[in-house]
mmCIF file of C-alpha atoms in Angstrom:
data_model
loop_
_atom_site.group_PDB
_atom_site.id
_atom_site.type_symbol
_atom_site.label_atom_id
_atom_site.label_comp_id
_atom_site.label_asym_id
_atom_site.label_seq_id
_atom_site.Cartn_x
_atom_site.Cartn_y
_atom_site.Cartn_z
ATOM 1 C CA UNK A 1 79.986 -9.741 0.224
ATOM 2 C CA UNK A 2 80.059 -6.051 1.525
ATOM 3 C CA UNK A 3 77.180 -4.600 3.320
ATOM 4 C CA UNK A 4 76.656 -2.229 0.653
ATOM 5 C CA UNK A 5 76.249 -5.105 -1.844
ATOM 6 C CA UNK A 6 73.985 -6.937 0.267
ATOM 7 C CA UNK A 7 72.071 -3.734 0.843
ATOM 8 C CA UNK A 8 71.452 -3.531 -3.086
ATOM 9 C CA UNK A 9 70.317 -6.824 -3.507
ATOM 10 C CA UNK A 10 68.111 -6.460 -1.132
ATOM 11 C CA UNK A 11 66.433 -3.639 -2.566
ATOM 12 C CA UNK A 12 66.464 -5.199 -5.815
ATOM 13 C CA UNK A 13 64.767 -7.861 -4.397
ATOM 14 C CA UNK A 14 61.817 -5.703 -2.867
ATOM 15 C CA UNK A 15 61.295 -3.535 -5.993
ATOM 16 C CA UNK A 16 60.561 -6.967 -8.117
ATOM 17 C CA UNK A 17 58.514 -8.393 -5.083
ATOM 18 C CA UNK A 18 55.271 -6.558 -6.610
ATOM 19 C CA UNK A 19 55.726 -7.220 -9.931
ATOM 20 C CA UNK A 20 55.733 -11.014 -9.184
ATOM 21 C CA UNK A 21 52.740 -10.852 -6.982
ATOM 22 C CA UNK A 22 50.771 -8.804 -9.274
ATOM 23 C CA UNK A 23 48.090 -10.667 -11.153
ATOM 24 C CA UNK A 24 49.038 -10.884 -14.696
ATOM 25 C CA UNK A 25 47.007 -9.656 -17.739
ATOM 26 C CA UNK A 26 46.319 -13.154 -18.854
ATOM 27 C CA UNK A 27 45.038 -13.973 -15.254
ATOM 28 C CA UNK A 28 42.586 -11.172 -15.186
ATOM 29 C CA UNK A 29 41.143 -12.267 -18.519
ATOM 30 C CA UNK A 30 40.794 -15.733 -17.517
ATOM 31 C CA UNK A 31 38.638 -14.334 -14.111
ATOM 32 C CA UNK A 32 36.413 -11.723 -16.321
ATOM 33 C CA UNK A 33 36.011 -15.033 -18.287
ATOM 34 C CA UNK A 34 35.132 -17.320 -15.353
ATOM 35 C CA UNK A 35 33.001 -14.556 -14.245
ATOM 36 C CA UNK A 36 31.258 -14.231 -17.728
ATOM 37 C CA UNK A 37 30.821 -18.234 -17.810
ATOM 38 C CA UNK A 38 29.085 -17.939 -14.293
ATOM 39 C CA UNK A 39 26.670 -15.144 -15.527
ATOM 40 C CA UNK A 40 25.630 -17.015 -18.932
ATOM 41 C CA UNK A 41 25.164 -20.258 -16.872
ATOM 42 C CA UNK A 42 21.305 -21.238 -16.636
ATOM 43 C CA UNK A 43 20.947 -21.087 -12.866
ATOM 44 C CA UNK A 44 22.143 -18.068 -12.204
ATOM 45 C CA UNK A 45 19.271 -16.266 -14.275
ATOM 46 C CA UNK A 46 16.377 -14.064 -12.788
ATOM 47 C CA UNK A 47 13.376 -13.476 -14.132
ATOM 48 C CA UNK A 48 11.355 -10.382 -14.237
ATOM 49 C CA UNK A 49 8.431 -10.617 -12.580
ATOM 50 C CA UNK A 50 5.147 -8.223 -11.515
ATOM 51 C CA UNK A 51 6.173 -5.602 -8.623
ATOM 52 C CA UNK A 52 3.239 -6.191 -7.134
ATOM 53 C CA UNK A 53 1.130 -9.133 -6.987
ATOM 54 C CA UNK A 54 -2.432 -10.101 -4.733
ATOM 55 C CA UNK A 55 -4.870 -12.889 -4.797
ATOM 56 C CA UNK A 56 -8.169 -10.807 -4.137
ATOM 57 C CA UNK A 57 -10.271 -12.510 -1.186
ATOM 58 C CA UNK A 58 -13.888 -12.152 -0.740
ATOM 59 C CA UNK A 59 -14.471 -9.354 1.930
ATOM 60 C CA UNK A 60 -16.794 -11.249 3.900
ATOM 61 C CA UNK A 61 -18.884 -14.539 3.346
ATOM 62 C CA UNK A 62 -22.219 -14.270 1.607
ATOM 63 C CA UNK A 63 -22.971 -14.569 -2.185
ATOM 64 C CA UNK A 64 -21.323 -12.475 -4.807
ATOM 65 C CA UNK A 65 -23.734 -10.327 -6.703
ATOM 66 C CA UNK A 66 -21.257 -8.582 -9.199
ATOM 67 C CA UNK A 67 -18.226 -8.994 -11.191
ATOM 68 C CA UNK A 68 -17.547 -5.207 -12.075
ATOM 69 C CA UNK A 69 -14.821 -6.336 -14.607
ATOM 70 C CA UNK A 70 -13.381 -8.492 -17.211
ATOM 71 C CA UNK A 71 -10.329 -10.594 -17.280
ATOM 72 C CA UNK A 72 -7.355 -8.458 -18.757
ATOM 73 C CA UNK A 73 -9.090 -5.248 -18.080
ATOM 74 C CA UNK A 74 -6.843 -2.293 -16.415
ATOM 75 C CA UNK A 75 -8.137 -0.814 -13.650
ATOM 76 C CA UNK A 76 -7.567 2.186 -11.378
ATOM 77 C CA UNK A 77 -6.063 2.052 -7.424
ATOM 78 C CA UNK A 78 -9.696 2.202 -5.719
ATOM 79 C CA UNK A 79 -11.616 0.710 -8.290
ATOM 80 C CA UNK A 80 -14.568 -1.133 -7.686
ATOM 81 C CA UNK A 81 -13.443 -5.382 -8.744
ATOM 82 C CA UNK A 82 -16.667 -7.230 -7.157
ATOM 83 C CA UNK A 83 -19.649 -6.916 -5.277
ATOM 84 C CA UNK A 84 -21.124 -8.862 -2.866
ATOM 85 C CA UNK A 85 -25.176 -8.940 -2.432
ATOM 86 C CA UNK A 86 -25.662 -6.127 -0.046
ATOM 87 C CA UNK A 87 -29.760 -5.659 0.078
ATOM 88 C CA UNK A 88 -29.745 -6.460 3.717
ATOM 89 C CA UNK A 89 -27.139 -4.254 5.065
ATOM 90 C CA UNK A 90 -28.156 -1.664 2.697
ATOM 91 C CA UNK A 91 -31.485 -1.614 4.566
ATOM 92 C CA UNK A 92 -29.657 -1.161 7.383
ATOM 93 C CA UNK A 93 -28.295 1.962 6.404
ATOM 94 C CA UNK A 94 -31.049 3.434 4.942
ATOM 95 C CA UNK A 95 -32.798 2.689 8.805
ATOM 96 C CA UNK A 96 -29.445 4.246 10.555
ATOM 97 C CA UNK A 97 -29.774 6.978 8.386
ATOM 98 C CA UNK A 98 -33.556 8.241 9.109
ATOM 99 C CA UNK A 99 -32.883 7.847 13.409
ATOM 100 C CA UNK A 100 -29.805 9.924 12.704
ATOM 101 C CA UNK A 101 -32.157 12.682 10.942
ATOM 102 C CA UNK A 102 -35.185 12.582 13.276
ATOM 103 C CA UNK A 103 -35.387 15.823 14.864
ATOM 104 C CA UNK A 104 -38.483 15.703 16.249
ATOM 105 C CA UNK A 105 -37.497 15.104 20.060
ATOM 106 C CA UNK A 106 -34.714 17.567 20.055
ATOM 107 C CA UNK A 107 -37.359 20.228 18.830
ATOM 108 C CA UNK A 108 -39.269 19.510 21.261
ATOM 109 C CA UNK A 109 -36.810 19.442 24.034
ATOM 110 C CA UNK A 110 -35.820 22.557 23.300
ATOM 111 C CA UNK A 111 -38.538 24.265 22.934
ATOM 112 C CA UNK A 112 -39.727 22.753 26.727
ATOM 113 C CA UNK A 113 -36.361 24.679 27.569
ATOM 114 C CA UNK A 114 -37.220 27.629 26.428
ATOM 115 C CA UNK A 115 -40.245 27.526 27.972
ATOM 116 C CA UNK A 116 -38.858 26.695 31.442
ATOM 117 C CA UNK A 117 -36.406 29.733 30.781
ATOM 118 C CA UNK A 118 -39.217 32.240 30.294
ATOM 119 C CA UNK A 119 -41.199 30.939 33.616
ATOM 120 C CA UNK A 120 -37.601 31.062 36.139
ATOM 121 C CA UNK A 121 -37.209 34.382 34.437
ATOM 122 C CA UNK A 122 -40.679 35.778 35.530
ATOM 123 C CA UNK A 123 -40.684 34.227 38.811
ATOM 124 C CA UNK A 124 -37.340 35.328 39.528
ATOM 125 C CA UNK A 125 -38.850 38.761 38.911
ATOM 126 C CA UNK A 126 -41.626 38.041 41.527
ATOM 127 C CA UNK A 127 -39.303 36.910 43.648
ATOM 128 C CA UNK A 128 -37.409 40.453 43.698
ATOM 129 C CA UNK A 129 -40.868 41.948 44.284
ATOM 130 C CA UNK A 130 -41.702 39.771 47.312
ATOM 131 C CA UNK A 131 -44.751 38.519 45.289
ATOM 132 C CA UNK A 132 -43.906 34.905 45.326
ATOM 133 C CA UNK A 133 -42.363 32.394 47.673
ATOM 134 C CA UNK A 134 -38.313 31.021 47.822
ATOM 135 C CA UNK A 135 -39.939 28.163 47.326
ATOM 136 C CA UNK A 136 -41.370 28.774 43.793
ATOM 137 C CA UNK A 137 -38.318 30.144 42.722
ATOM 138 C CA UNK A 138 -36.450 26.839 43.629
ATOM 139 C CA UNK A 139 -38.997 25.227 41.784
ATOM 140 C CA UNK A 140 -38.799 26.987 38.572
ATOM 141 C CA UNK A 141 -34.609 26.468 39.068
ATOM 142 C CA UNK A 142 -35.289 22.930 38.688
ATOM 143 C CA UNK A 143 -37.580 22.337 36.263
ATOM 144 C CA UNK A 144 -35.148 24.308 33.995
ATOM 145 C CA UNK A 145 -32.356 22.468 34.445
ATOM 146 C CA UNK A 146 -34.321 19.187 33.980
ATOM 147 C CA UNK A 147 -34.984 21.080 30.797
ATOM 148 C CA UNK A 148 -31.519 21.275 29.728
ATOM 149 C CA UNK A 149 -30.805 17.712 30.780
ATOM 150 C CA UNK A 150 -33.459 16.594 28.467
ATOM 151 C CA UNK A 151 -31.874 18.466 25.597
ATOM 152 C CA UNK A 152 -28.532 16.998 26.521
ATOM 153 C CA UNK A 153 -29.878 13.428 26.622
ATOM 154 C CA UNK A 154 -31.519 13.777 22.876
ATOM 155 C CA UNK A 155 -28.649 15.514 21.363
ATOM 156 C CA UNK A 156 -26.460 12.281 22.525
ATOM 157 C CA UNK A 157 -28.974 10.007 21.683
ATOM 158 C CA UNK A 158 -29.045 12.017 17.966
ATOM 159 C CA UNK A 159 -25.006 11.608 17.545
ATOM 160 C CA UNK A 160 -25.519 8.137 18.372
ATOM 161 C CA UNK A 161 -27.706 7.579 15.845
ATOM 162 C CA UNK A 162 -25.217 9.618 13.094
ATOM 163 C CA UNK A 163 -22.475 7.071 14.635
ATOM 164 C CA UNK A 164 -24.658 3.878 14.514
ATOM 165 C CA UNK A 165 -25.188 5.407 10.622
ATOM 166 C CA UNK A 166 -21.218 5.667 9.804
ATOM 167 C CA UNK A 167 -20.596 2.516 11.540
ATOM 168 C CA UNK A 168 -23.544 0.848 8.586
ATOM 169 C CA UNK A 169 -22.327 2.744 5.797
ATOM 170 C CA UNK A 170 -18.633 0.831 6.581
ATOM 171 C CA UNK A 171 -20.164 -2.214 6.845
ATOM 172 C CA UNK A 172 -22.048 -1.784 3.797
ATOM 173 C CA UNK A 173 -18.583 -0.291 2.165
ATOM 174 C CA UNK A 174 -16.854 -3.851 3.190
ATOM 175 C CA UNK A 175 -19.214 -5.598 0.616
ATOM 176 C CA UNK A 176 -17.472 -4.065 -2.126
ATOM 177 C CA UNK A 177 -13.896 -5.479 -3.123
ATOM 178 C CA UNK A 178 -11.596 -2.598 -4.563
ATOM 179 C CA UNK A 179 -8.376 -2.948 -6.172
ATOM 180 C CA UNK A 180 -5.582 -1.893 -3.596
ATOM 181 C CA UNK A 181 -3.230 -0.929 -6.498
ATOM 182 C CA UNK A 182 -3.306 -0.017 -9.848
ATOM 183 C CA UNK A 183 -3.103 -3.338 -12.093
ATOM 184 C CA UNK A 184 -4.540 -5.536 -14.613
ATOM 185 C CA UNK A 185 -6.770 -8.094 -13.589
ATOM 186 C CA UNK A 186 -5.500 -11.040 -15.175
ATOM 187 C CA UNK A 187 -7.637 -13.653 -13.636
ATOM 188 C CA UNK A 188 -11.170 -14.025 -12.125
ATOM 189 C CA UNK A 189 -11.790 -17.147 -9.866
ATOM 190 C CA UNK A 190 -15.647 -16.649 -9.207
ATOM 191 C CA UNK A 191 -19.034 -16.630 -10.662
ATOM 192 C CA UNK A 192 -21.503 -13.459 -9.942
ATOM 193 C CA UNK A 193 -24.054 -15.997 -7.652
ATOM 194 C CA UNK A 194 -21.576 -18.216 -5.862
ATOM 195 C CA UNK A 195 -21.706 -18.364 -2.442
ATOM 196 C CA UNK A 196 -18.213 -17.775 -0.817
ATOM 197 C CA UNK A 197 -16.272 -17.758 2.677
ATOM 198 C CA UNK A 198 -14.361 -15.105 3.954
ATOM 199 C CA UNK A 199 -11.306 -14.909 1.943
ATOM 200 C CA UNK A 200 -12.163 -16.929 -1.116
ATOM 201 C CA UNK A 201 -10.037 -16.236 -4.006
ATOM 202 C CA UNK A 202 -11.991 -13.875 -6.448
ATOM 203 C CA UNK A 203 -9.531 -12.501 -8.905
ATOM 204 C CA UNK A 204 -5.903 -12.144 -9.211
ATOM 205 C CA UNK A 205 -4.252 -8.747 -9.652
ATOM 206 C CA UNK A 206 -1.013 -7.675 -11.016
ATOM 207 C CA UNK A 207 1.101 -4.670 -11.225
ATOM 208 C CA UNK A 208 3.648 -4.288 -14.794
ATOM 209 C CA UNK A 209 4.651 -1.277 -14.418
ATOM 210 C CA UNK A 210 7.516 -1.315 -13.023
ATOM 211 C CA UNK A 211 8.483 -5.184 -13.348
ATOM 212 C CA UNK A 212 11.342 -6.329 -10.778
ATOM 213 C CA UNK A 213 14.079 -8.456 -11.983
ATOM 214 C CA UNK A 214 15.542 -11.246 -9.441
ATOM 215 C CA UNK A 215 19.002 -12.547 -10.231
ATOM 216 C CA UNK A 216 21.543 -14.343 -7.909
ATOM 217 C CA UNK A 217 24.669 -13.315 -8.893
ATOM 218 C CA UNK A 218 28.117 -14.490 -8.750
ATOM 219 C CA UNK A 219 29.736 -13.817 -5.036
ATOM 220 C CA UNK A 220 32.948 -12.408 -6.530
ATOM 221 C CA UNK A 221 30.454 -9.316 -7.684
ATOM 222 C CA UNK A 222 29.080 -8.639 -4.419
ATOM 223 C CA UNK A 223 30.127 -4.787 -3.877
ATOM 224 C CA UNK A 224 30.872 -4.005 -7.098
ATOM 225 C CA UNK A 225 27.240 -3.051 -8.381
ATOM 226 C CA UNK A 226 25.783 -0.105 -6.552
ATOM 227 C CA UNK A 227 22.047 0.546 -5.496
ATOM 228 C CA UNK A 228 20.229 3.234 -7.383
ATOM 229 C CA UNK A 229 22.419 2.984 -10.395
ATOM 230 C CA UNK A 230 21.048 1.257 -13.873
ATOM 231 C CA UNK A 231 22.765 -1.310 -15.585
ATOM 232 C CA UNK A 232 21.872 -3.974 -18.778
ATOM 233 C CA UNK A 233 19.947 -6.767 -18.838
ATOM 234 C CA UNK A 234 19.591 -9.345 -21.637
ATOM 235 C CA UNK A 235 16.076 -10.299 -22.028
ATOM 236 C CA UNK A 236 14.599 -13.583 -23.334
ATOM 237 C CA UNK A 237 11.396 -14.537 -25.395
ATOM 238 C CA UNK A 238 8.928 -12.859 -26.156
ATOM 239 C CA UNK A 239 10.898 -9.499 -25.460
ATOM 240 C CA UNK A 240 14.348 -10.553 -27.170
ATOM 241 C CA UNK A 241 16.619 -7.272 -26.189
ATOM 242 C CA UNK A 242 18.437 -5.589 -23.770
ATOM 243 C CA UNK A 243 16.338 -3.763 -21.112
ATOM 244 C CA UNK A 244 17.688 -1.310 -18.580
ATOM 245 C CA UNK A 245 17.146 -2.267 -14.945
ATOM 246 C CA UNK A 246 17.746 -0.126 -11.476
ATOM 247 C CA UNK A 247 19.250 -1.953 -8.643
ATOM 248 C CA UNK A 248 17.306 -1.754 -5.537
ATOM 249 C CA UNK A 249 18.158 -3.927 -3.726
ATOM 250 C CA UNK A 250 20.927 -6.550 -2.497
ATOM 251 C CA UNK A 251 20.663 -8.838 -0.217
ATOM 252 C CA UNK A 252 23.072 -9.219 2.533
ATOM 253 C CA UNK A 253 23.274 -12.686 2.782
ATOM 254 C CA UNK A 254 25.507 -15.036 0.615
ATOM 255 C CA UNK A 255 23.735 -18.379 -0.366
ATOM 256 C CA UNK A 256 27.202 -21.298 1.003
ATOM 257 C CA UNK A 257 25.570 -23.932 -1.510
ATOM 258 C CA UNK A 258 26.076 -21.558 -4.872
ATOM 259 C CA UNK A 259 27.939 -18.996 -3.260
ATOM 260 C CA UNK A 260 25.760 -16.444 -4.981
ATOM 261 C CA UNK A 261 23.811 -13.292 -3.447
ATOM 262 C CA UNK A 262 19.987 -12.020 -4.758
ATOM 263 C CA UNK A 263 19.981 -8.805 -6.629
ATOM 264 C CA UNK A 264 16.344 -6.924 -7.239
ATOM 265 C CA UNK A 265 16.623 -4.705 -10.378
ATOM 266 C CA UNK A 266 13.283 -2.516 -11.257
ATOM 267 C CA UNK A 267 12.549 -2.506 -14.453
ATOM 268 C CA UNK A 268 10.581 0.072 -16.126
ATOM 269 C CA UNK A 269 7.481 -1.131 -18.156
ATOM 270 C CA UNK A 270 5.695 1.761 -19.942
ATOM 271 C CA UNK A 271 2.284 1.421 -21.114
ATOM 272 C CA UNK A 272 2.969 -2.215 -19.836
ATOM 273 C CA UNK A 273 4.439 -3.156 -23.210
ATOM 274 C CA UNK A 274 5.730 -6.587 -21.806
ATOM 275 C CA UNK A 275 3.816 -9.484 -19.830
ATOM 276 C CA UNK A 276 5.718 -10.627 -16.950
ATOM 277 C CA UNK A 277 7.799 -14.015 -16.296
ATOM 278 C CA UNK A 278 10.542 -13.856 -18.870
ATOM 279 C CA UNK A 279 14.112 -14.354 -18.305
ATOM 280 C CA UNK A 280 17.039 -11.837 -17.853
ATOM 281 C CA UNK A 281 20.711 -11.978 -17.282
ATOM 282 C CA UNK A 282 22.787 -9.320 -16.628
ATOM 283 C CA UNK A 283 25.045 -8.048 -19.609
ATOM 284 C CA UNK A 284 28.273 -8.683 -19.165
ATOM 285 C CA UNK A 285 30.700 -6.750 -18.241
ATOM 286 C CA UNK A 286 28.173 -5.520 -15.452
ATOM 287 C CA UNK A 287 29.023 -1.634 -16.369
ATOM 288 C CA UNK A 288 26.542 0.944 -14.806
ATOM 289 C CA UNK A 289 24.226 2.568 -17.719
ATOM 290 C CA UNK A 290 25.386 6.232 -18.937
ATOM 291 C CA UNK A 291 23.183 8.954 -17.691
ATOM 292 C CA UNK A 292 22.424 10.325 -20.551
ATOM 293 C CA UNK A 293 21.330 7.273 -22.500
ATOM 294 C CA UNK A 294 17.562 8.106 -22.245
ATOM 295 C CA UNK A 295 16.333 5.719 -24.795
ATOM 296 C CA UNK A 296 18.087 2.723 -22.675
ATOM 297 C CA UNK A 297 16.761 4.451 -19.159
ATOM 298 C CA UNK A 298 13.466 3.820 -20.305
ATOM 299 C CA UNK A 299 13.517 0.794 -22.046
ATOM 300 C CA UNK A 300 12.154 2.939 -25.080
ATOM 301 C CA UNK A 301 11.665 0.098 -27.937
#
């Protein structure tokens, strides 16, 4: 064989070399269908769940005077859940609160200043006449500025009695237990009446809106979905459709047993229209949501 022949077979040989290792169409539809099989398969479902979720602890031991609302009812970040009995501290206060307005002693302190003023200011005017002593003058000097001293010592004793007042008013503040998000209280675990520890449950708050969406997913999709962007999700009883969720989150760690990674999709809940703790899968093929598909973006019914 020439070289020029063996040349062209070997050419020939290298342009056919990618064709052969390319995967075939067949091939890639049996992987979009192992990959399909993987996402429809029961333990690799998420469920959507409340974003935010607290067990609401008694503030501080003592008995519970007030529930301030009902099971179900929606309530405001701030709002006002239950009340311990407060009569003591609230006494308290009120006593912190009259010392921290008494003005009687500063008055009078003053005024005792003023007075001390007036007398160093006439005998320094002796003095300059020769019609009093050093002496006297010295005298005068001191008892003024033991007049200011004595103003100085009431007017921090008075704004340590406003402090002593704050310090009551937050300790009479800590009796009340206030919703730290917006939510629906869906459960109430004590009885206006019952004496309770520090920390004892007293309701359990949820928030709906937004729900988040936990799904371990298929380790052959890991980098192919990308944060921020929306994509499907197939929804099971009681909502029976196809939501819209926003990735935001993946986890960097791949699970060895399942050989799956955790997703965290928000989903948007509007007037919470949906209770939490149903299933979702994502829609296969795992395409990212069009941008202009409002009614999908917002899970509009």
């Amino acid at each position: 064989m020439s070289c020029a022949t063996g040349l062209l077979v070997i050419v020939l040989g290298l342009a056919v070399l990618p064709a052969a290792l390319a995967q075939s169409p067949a091939e890639a539809v049996d992987e979009e269908e192992a990959w399909g099989e993987l996402l429809r398969s029961e333990r690799l479902r998420g469920a959507a769940m409340p974003s935010r979720q607290v067990k609401l602890g008694a503030p501080l031991s003592g008995v519970l005077a007030e529930i301030a609302v009902d099971e179900g009812e929606t309530v405001e970040e701030g709002q006002v859940i239950a009340q311990m009995d407060e009569s003591v501290q609230a006494l308290a206060v009120e006593a912190a609160a009259l010392r921290a307005e008494l003005t009687g002693r500063l008055d009078e302190a003053r005024l005792l200043l003023e007075e001390a003023e007036e007398d160093l200011e006439r005998i320094a005017t002796l003095r300059e006449r020769d019609a009093t002593s050093s002496w006297e003058l010295r005298r005068a000097r001191l008892e003024r500025d033991k007049a200011r001293a004595a103003v100085r010592q009431v007017e921090e004793q008075r704004d340590l009695s406003r402090a002593e007042h704050r310090l009551e008013s937050e300790r009479l503040e800590r009796h009340r237990l206030r919703a730290p998000f917006g939510g629906i209280v869906v459960r109430l675990e004590a009885e206006p009446g019952a004496s309770l520890n520090h920390g004892d449950e007293v309701a359990l708050l949820v928030g709906l809106d937004p729900l988040e969406a936990e799904l371990d997913l298929p380790v052959t999709l890991y980098g192919r979905l990308s944060q921020g962007r929306k994509y499907r999700l197939q929804a099971s009883t009681p909502v029976n459709d196809e939501l819209v969720g926003t990735l935001t989150y993946t986890e960097p760690l791949i699970d060895v047993g399942s050989a799956t990674f955790r997703c965290v999709l928000r989903i948007e809940n509007p007037e919470r229209r949906w209770p939490a703790g149903f299933n979702v899968r994502l829609a296969w093929p795992p395409v990212p949501v069009d941008e202009g598909d409002t009614a999908d973006d917002d899970n509009s019914p």
